[in-house]
């Protein structure tokens, strides 16, 4: 897991912890049939009021993808890379949507 913090001029800080998990076979497949691996990306994020230390929002976002492990190592690595890019984008979109929802529900803050 990786944790990062970022502060905003609004007097809030956001802490995000990302969990990246792989399951299934990553080894190069020697038979003509493809094996399947799964990649799961989860993020726990907290929006914190700097002045009071109160947690404004504590939530999670996540997504997962199936990856075909084929005889070409290059194709498998490319598929894993693409899956991670897509998962990252999906998780980021979920976080942005939840932050926007939080902002709408607390006008004037």
XYZ file of N, CA, C and O in Angstrom:
436
model
N 0.832 -1.179 0.000
C 0.000 0.000 0.000
C 0.877 1.244 0.000
O 1.991 1.229 0.507
N 0.356 2.314 -0.563
C 1.053 3.598 -0.651
C 0.123 4.659 -0.079
O -1.055 4.697 -0.413
N 0.649 5.518 0.789
C -0.146 6.597 1.362
C 0.455 7.929 0.962
O 1.669 8.123 1.039
N -0.393 8.855 0.544
C 0.024 10.209 0.173
C -0.907 11.210 0.833
O -2.083 10.935 1.047
N -0.376 12.398 1.137
C -1.171 13.497 1.688
C -1.017 14.711 0.797
O 0.063 14.968 0.281
N -2.092 15.471 0.666
C -2.063 16.722 -0.089
C -2.926 17.742 0.634
O -3.994 17.406 1.145
N -2.449 18.985 0.697
C -3.214 20.054 1.334
C -3.811 20.966 0.279
O -3.268 21.115 -0.804
N -4.928 21.588 0.631
C -5.612 22.513 -0.270
C -5.734 23.867 0.418
O -5.729 23.949 1.638
N -5.865 24.946 -0.361
C -6.011 26.271 0.234
C -7.269 26.410 1.085
O -7.373 27.322 1.891
N -8.202 25.499 0.951
C -9.465 25.584 1.686
C -9.322 25.202 3.155
O -10.303 25.216 3.892
N -8.122 24.846 3.585
C -7.930 24.451 4.964
C -8.200 22.976 5.211
O -8.434 22.562 6.333
N -8.176 22.213 4.149
C -8.365 20.769 4.276
C -7.131 20.050 3.764
O -6.347 20.601 2.997
N -6.989 18.843 4.200
C -5.950 17.967 3.665
C -6.608 16.638 3.320
O -7.631 16.286 3.903
N -6.028 15.951 2.354
C -6.583 14.670 1.942
C -5.492 13.620 2.019
O -4.399 13.818 1.495
N -5.786 12.538 2.699
C -4.866 11.402 2.790
C -5.457 10.254 1.990
O -6.629 9.918 2.165
N -4.648 9.669 1.125
C -5.107 8.564 0.278
C -4.144 7.394 0.438
O -2.936 7.558 0.307
N -4.691 6.231 0.722
C -3.902 5.004 0.776
C -4.400 4.091 -0.336
O -5.597 3.816 -0.431
N -3.471 3.645 -1.175
C -3.821 2.822 -2.332
C -3.321 1.395 -2.106
O -2.183 1.183 -1.687
N -4.201 0.441 -2.391
C -3.878 -0.977 -2.286
C -3.995 -1.591 -3.678
O -5.043 -1.503 -4.303
N -2.922 -2.202 -4.150
C -2.880 -2.829 -5.469
C -2.644 -4.321 -5.258
O -1.640 -4.720 -4.672
N -3.584 -5.138 -5.711
C -3.477 -6.581 -5.489
C -3.595 -7.339 -6.803
O -4.456 -7.037 -7.631
N -2.740 -8.307 -6.969
C -2.807 -9.214 -8.122
C -3.125 -10.607 -7.615
O -2.593 -11.032 -6.598
N -3.947 -11.313 -8.350
C -4.206 -12.708 -8.012
C -4.303 -13.503 -9.302
O -4.571 -12.955 -10.363
N -4.058 -14.767 -9.189
C -4.070 -15.606 -10.382
C -2.667 -15.750 -10.925
O -1.693 -15.316 -10.335
N -2.569 -16.354 -12.081
C -1.276 -16.674 -12.671
C -0.709 -15.494 -13.442
O -1.366 -14.903 -14.277
N 0.547 -15.132 -13.141
C 1.242 -14.115 -13.925
C 2.308 -14.776 -14.799
O 2.864 -14.165 -15.694
N 2.588 -16.017 -14.533
C 3.615 -16.725 -15.296
C 3.196 -16.849 -16.756
O 2.015 -16.916 -17.080
N 4.187 -16.887 -17.609
C 3.922 -17.015 -19.035
C 3.217 -18.340 -19.310
O 3.620 -19.396 -18.833
N 2.146 -18.274 -20.066
C 1.334 -19.451 -20.366
C 1.933 -20.176 -21.563
O 2.215 -19.576 -22.591
N 2.159 -21.469 -21.432
C 2.790 -22.245 -22.502
C 1.768 -22.979 -23.378
O 2.075 -23.387 -24.469
N 0.545 -23.132 -22.901
C -0.468 -23.828 -23.697
C -1.220 -22.809 -24.553
O -1.147 -21.614 -24.304
N -1.966 -23.271 -25.546
C -2.702 -22.341 -26.406
C -3.861 -21.639 -25.692
O -4.364 -20.641 -26.169
N -4.277 -22.165 -24.561
C -5.370 -21.539 -23.829
C -4.810 -20.480 -22.879
O -3.744 -20.646 -22.310
N -5.563 -19.424 -22.708
C -5.130 -18.357 -21.809
C -5.602 -18.625 -20.386
O -6.685 -19.151 -20.172
N -4.767 -18.284 -19.437
C -5.161 -18.302 -18.030
C -5.626 -16.883 -17.695
O -5.336 -15.933 -18.416
N -6.337 -16.747 -16.601
C -6.829 -15.426 -16.218
C -6.246 -15.025 -14.873
O -6.172 -15.829 -13.955
N -5.811 -13.780 -14.807
C -5.347 -13.185 -13.555
C -6.281 -12.018 -13.249
O -6.957 -11.492 -14.135
N -6.320 -11.611 -11.989
C -7.150 -10.471 -11.595
C -6.258 -9.407 -11.000
O -5.286 -9.708 -10.324
N -6.600 -8.170 -11.252
C -5.897 -7.037 -10.661
C -6.954 -6.191 -9.983
O -7.967 -5.826 -10.582
N -6.732 -5.880 -8.708
C -7.676 -5.102 -7.917
C -6.969 -3.871 -7.384
O -5.873 -3.968 -6.837
N -7.592 -2.724 -7.559
C -7.051 -1.469 -7.045
C -8.095 -0.865 -6.124
O -9.254 -0.675 -6.515
N -7.701 -0.603 -4.888
C -8.581 0.003 -3.894
C -7.895 1.229 -3.326
O -6.668 1.262 -3.197
N -8.682 2.219 -2.962
C -8.146 3.425 -2.326
C -9.026 3.791 -1.138
O -10.249 3.799 -1.244
N -8.389 4.056 -0.014
C -9.096 4.609 1.131
C -8.642 6.058 1.224
O -7.445 6.344 1.206
N -9.609 6.960 1.295
C -9.251 8.374 1.328
C -10.020 9.085 2.424
O -11.136 8.725 2.755
N -9.346 10.082 2.994
C -9.939 10.881 4.067
C -9.720 12.351 3.770
O -8.609 12.763 3.463
N -10.771 13.124 3.902
C -10.699 14.569 3.802
C -10.742 15.097 5.228
O -11.679 14.801 5.973
N -9.709 15.852 5.614
C -9.547 16.262 7.006
C -9.494 17.781 7.109
O -8.792 18.435 6.334
N -10.248 18.334 8.073
C -10.192 19.766 8.375
C -8.895 20.010 9.146
O -8.701 19.480 10.234
N -8.009 20.830 8.573
C -6.694 21.050 9.172
C -6.813 21.746 10.527
O -6.127 21.386 11.488
N -7.690 22.728 10.626
C -7.811 23.520 11.860
C -8.279 22.676 13.047
O -7.716 22.757 14.138
N -9.292 21.854 12.830
C -9.862 21.088 13.939
C -9.350 19.647 14.012
O -9.453 19.000 15.044
N -8.827 19.144 12.899
C -8.414 17.749 12.847
C -9.559 16.790 12.611
O -9.380 15.579 12.569
N -10.784 17.336 12.462
C -11.965 16.493 12.221
C -11.926 15.876 10.828
O -11.537 16.529 9.863
N -12.370 14.631 10.755
C -12.472 13.962 9.461
C -13.808 14.351 8.840
O -14.868 14.091 9.402
N -13.745 14.999 7.695
C -14.940 15.448 6.980
C -15.526 14.296 6.164
O -16.736 14.138 6.063
N -14.656 13.501 5.578
C -15.082 12.397 4.717
C -14.079 11.258 4.865
O -12.873 11.479 4.802
N -14.579 10.066 5.073
C -13.751 8.859 5.145
C -14.433 7.833 4.258
O -15.528 7.365 4.572
N -13.829 7.507 3.127
C -14.501 6.637 2.161
C -13.489 5.764 1.428
O -12.276 5.942 1.562
N -14.023 4.844 0.634
C -13.185 3.972 -0.192
C -13.697 3.987 -1.623
O -14.860 4.286 -1.888
N -12.812 3.660 -2.526
C -13.158 3.501 -3.939
C -12.378 2.297 -4.439
O -11.316 1.968 -3.896
N -12.887 1.642 -5.445
C -12.159 0.487 -5.949
C -12.715 -0.044 -7.244
O -13.834 0.261 -7.639
N -11.868 -0.828 -7.894
C -12.261 -1.461 -9.141
C -11.350 -2.669 -9.362
O -10.269 -2.747 -8.773
N -11.789 -3.598 -10.189
C -10.944 -4.738 -10.509
C -11.099 -5.103 -11.979
O -12.059 -4.701 -12.637
N -10.113 -5.849 -12.475
C -10.114 -6.227 -13.889
C -9.543 -7.626 -14.040
O -8.704 -8.058 -13.254
N -10.004 -8.312 -15.064
C -9.447 -9.612 -15.426
C -8.422 -9.417 -16.525
O -8.583 -8.585 -17.408
N -7.343 -10.171 -16.444
C -6.265 -10.069 -17.432
C -5.996 -11.469 -17.971
O -5.791 -12.408 -17.195
N -5.983 -11.599 -19.290
C -5.630 -12.881 -19.897
C -4.113 -13.020 -19.917
O -3.402 -12.144 -20.401
N -3.631 -14.110 -19.348
C -2.202 -14.411 -19.367
C -1.986 -15.347 -20.548
O -2.475 -16.470 -20.560
N -1.269 -14.860 -21.550
C -1.090 -15.612 -22.797
C 0.373 -16.002 -22.965
O 1.222 -15.684 -22.129
N 0.678 -16.672 -24.065
C 2.040 -17.168 -24.282
C 3.053 -16.046 -24.511
O 4.236 -16.229 -24.290
N 2.599 -14.900 -24.924
C 3.505 -13.770 -25.142
C 3.664 -12.965 -23.853
O 2.709 -12.364 -23.361
N 4.875 -12.966 -23.308
C 5.122 -12.197 -22.090
C 4.883 -10.708 -22.340
O 4.348 -9.993 -21.500
N 5.285 -10.232 -23.515
C 5.085 -8.820 -23.864
C 3.596 -8.460 -23.831
O 3.209 -7.433 -23.279
N 2.761 -9.312 -24.413
C 1.318 -9.049 -24.441
C 0.732 -9.057 -23.036
O -0.134 -8.235 -22.703
N 1.212 -9.955 -22.181
C 0.721 -10.029 -20.806
C 1.104 -8.773 -20.027
O 0.281 -8.190 -19.321
N 2.368 -8.340 -20.163
C 2.827 -7.124 -19.472
C 2.059 -5.907 -19.980
O 1.646 -5.038 -19.200
N 1.834 -5.836 -21.268
C 1.069 -4.723 -21.840
C -0.369 -4.725 -21.310
O -0.915 -3.664 -20.986
N -0.965 -5.902 -21.206
C -2.334 -6.000 -20.691
C -2.387 -5.580 -19.225
O -3.319 -4.880 -18.804
N -1.389 -5.977 -18.443
C -1.345 -5.560 -17.030
C -1.191 -4.054 -16.903
O -1.826 -3.422 -16.064
N -0.346 -3.482 -17.734
C -0.131 -2.038 -17.705
C -1.402 -1.279 -18.074
O -1.791 -0.314 -17.404
N -2.059 -1.719 -19.114
C -3.312 -1.095 -19.541
C -4.382 -1.243 -18.467
O -5.126 -0.298 -18.175
N -4.446 -2.417 -17.863
C -5.437 -2.646 -16.800
C -5.192 -1.702 -15.633
O -6.136 -1.104 -15.097
N -3.933 -1.528 -15.224
C -3.628 -0.632 -14.116
C -3.982 0.814 -14.453
O -4.541 1.536 -13.623
N -3.709 1.245 -15.682
C -4.091 2.601 -16.107
C -5.606 2.781 -16.037
O -6.098 3.790 -15.528
N -6.342 1.810 -16.545
C -7.807 1.898 -16.533
C -8.363 1.856 -15.116
O -9.296 2.597 -14.782
N -7.803 0.987 -14.275
C -8.251 0.906 -12.881
C -7.981 2.219 -12.154
O -8.829 2.710 -11.406
N -6.807 2.787 -12.377
C -6.454 4.056 -11.739
C -7.420 5.162 -12.131
O -7.865 5.946 -11.298
N -7.757 5.213 -13.400
C -8.695 6.220 -13.887
C -10.078 6.025 -13.273
O -10.729 6.993 -12.852
N -10.528 4.784 -13.191
C -11.842 4.485 -12.606
C -11.891 4.873 -11.136
O -12.848 5.508 -10.678
N -10.855 4.511 -10.385
C -10.808 4.836 -8.959
C -10.744 6.354 -8.764
O -11.439 6.905 -7.909
N -9.946 7.038 -9.568
C -9.858 8.502 -9.473
C -11.217 9.148 -9.763
O -11.632 10.074 -9.055
N -11.919 8.654 -10.775
C -13.253 9.188 -11.091
C -14.223 8.981 -9.929
O -15.038 9.852 -9.626
N -14.142 7.820 -9.268
C -15.009 7.558 -8.109
C -14.710 8.544 -6.978
O -15.629 9.066 -6.335
N -13.426 8.802 -6.733
C -13.045 9.733 -5.666
C -13.531 11.143 -5.993
O -14.116 11.822 -5.139
N -13.326 11.573 -7.221
C -13.762 12.913 -7.638
C -15.271 13.061 -7.493
O -15.771 14.073 -6.990
N -16.017 12.053 -7.920
C -17.483 12.111 -7.816
C -17.921 12.205 -6.357
O -18.834 12.979 -6.022
N -17.273 11.444 -5.499
C -17.649 11.472 -4.071
C -17.281 12.800 -3.424
O -18.034 13.337 -2.607
N -16.134 13.370 -3.789
C -15.754 14.688 -3.264
C -16.713 15.769 -3.744
O -17.083 16.673 -2.987
N -17.137 15.679 -5.002
C -18.104 16.641 -5.533
C -19.439 16.528 -4.807
O -20.059 17.543 -4.468
N -19.863 15.312 -4.547
C -21.105 15.088 -3.803
C -20.991 15.674 -2.401
O -21.915 16.325 -1.911
N -19.847 15.474 -1.759
C -19.606 16.026 -0.418
C -19.641 17.557 -0.448
O -20.229 18.186 0.418
N -19.024 18.145 -1.449
C -18.988 19.613 -1.572
C -20.395 20.172 -1.779
O -20.736 21.221 -1.209
N -21.215 19.507 -2.582
C -22.587 19.965 -2.813
C -23.433 19.870 -1.547
O -24.326 20.669 -1.327
N -23.156 18.865 -0.717
C -23.970 18.675 0.478
C -23.568 19.618 1.613
O -24.279 19.732 2.600
N -22.436 20.316 1.477
C -21.961 21.227 2.514
C -21.695 22.608 1.916
O -20.545 23.048 1.870
N -22.722 23.305 1.437
C -22.509 24.606 0.811
C -21.929 25.610 1.818
O -22.231 25.575 2.995
N -21.054 26.482 1.299
C -20.484 27.534 2.133
C -19.291 27.111 2.951
O -18.745 27.876 3.725
N -18.859 25.878 2.789
C -17.685 25.431 3.556
C -16.503 25.254 2.670
O -16.542 25.048 1.544
